[in-house]
Amino acid sequence: MKISFAPLEGITIYCYRNMHHMLFPEGLDRYYTPFISVYKHQAFKKRDMREILPENNKGLEGKIIPQIMTSKADEIVWALKEMKKRGYDEINLNMGCPVATVVSKHKGSGMLADPDHLDEIFYEVFESGITDEVKLSVKTRLGLTAPEEFKELLPVLNKYRFSNVIIHPRVRTQMYKGEPNMEIFRWAYENSKNPISYNGNIFTAEDFYRIKEDFEKLEEIMIGRGLVANPALVREVSTGKKASGNELKALIEGMEGEYTKEIPTEIQIMHKMKELWFYMGPSFTMQDGGNSERLIHKILVSKSISEYRNAKRELFRKCVMD
Ligand SMILES: Cc1cc2nc3c(=O)[nH]c(=O)nc-3n(C[C@H](O)[C@H](O)[C@H](O)COP(=O)(O)O)c2cc1C
């Protein structure tokens, strides 16, 4: 069973993946890129291309799975060919994104609205022969509004040979809230003709072990927010070693350095860093055993660079041993 880092748009971008791999290399088998859209029918945006350029993924060869987003069969075929040309042998298709602007274009979880149409799309993709040359996996939700929709969707997926069917067992309307539906997930696990992987709400080593024990034949366990919050989570489950304050600080400072190279103003860098602090903040624990919530709150509400720097300094002083 493999362990993977879920794609998180705006967070698990190439510089983050490199930094994460440098600091926490143990146990993680693969990283999915945030979704790369097919643009104007047959193009990738330059910004998205950075995710897959070999020079941006040095040392991670064989561990990167590009994720594409489009719902047109010819665009999927084109994207698979392009990715293959660039040396990738497995590509993931986004069938889960719940954002309204995406769904309204029938992309992401919008692809789940009509099982017959989904069948037509995959028929064309698999007919093209490209899937004999490069593996195609999907990352999907259970449906748009009701988990039972998956009972109509799985038979469609079962008609084709996907390398991996990664299920985030929520429906679109749940966004990232509410409980994953483990009953329908188990039904899918037991009835899929393709390898099945689990994604959703793994925040602790115990969450991970529970899924692993309950579903012994999973192809992969994929972790997103839990791994951003605790970047050593996979190391923890494979070697027992938890993240130190110093390691968390190294990732924060490393990413601030990376963003400084790309983002023009300090205030924009601060806003970008707050996304990371939002997830990682709670992983910092005070050396005296106290609650670090107040310190993280100060970081998240800081309005100026000086407020941000002071709040950060205070948190590091109280949470990180030299
Ligand atoms: C900020 C954010 C960005 C995301 N971007 C993507 C994405 O680009 N592609 C994708 O398939 N899922 C994306 N997701 C969904 C995650 O990959 C994952 O399925 C979801 O967070 C549930 O897993 P988790 O509970 O382990 O985080 C995103 C989620 C969040 C919160």
Coordinates of C-alpha atoms in Angstrom, one line a residue, residues 126 131-132 134-137 156-165 193-195:
F126 CA -9.8 4.4 -23.8
T131 CA -4.2 4.5 -22.0
D132 CA -2.1 1.5 -23.3
V134 CA 0.2 5.9 -20.1
K135 CA -1.7 5.0 -17.0
L136 CA -4.9 7.0 -16.1
S137 CA -6.2 7.2 -12.6
V156 CA -19.1 3.1 -15.3
L157 CA -15.6 3.2 -13.8
N158 CA -15.6 -0.6 -13.7
K159 CA -15.9 -0.7 -17.5
Y160 CA -12.5 0.7 -18.0
R161 CA -9.0 -0.1 -16.7
F162 CA -7.9 2.7 -14.4
S163 CA -4.6 2.4 -12.6
N164 CA -6.2 3.8 -9.4
V165 CA -9.6 5.0 -8.3
K193 CA -12.8 -3.8 -10.6
N194 CA -10.0 -1.3 -10.4
P195 CA -7.5 -0.7 -7.5

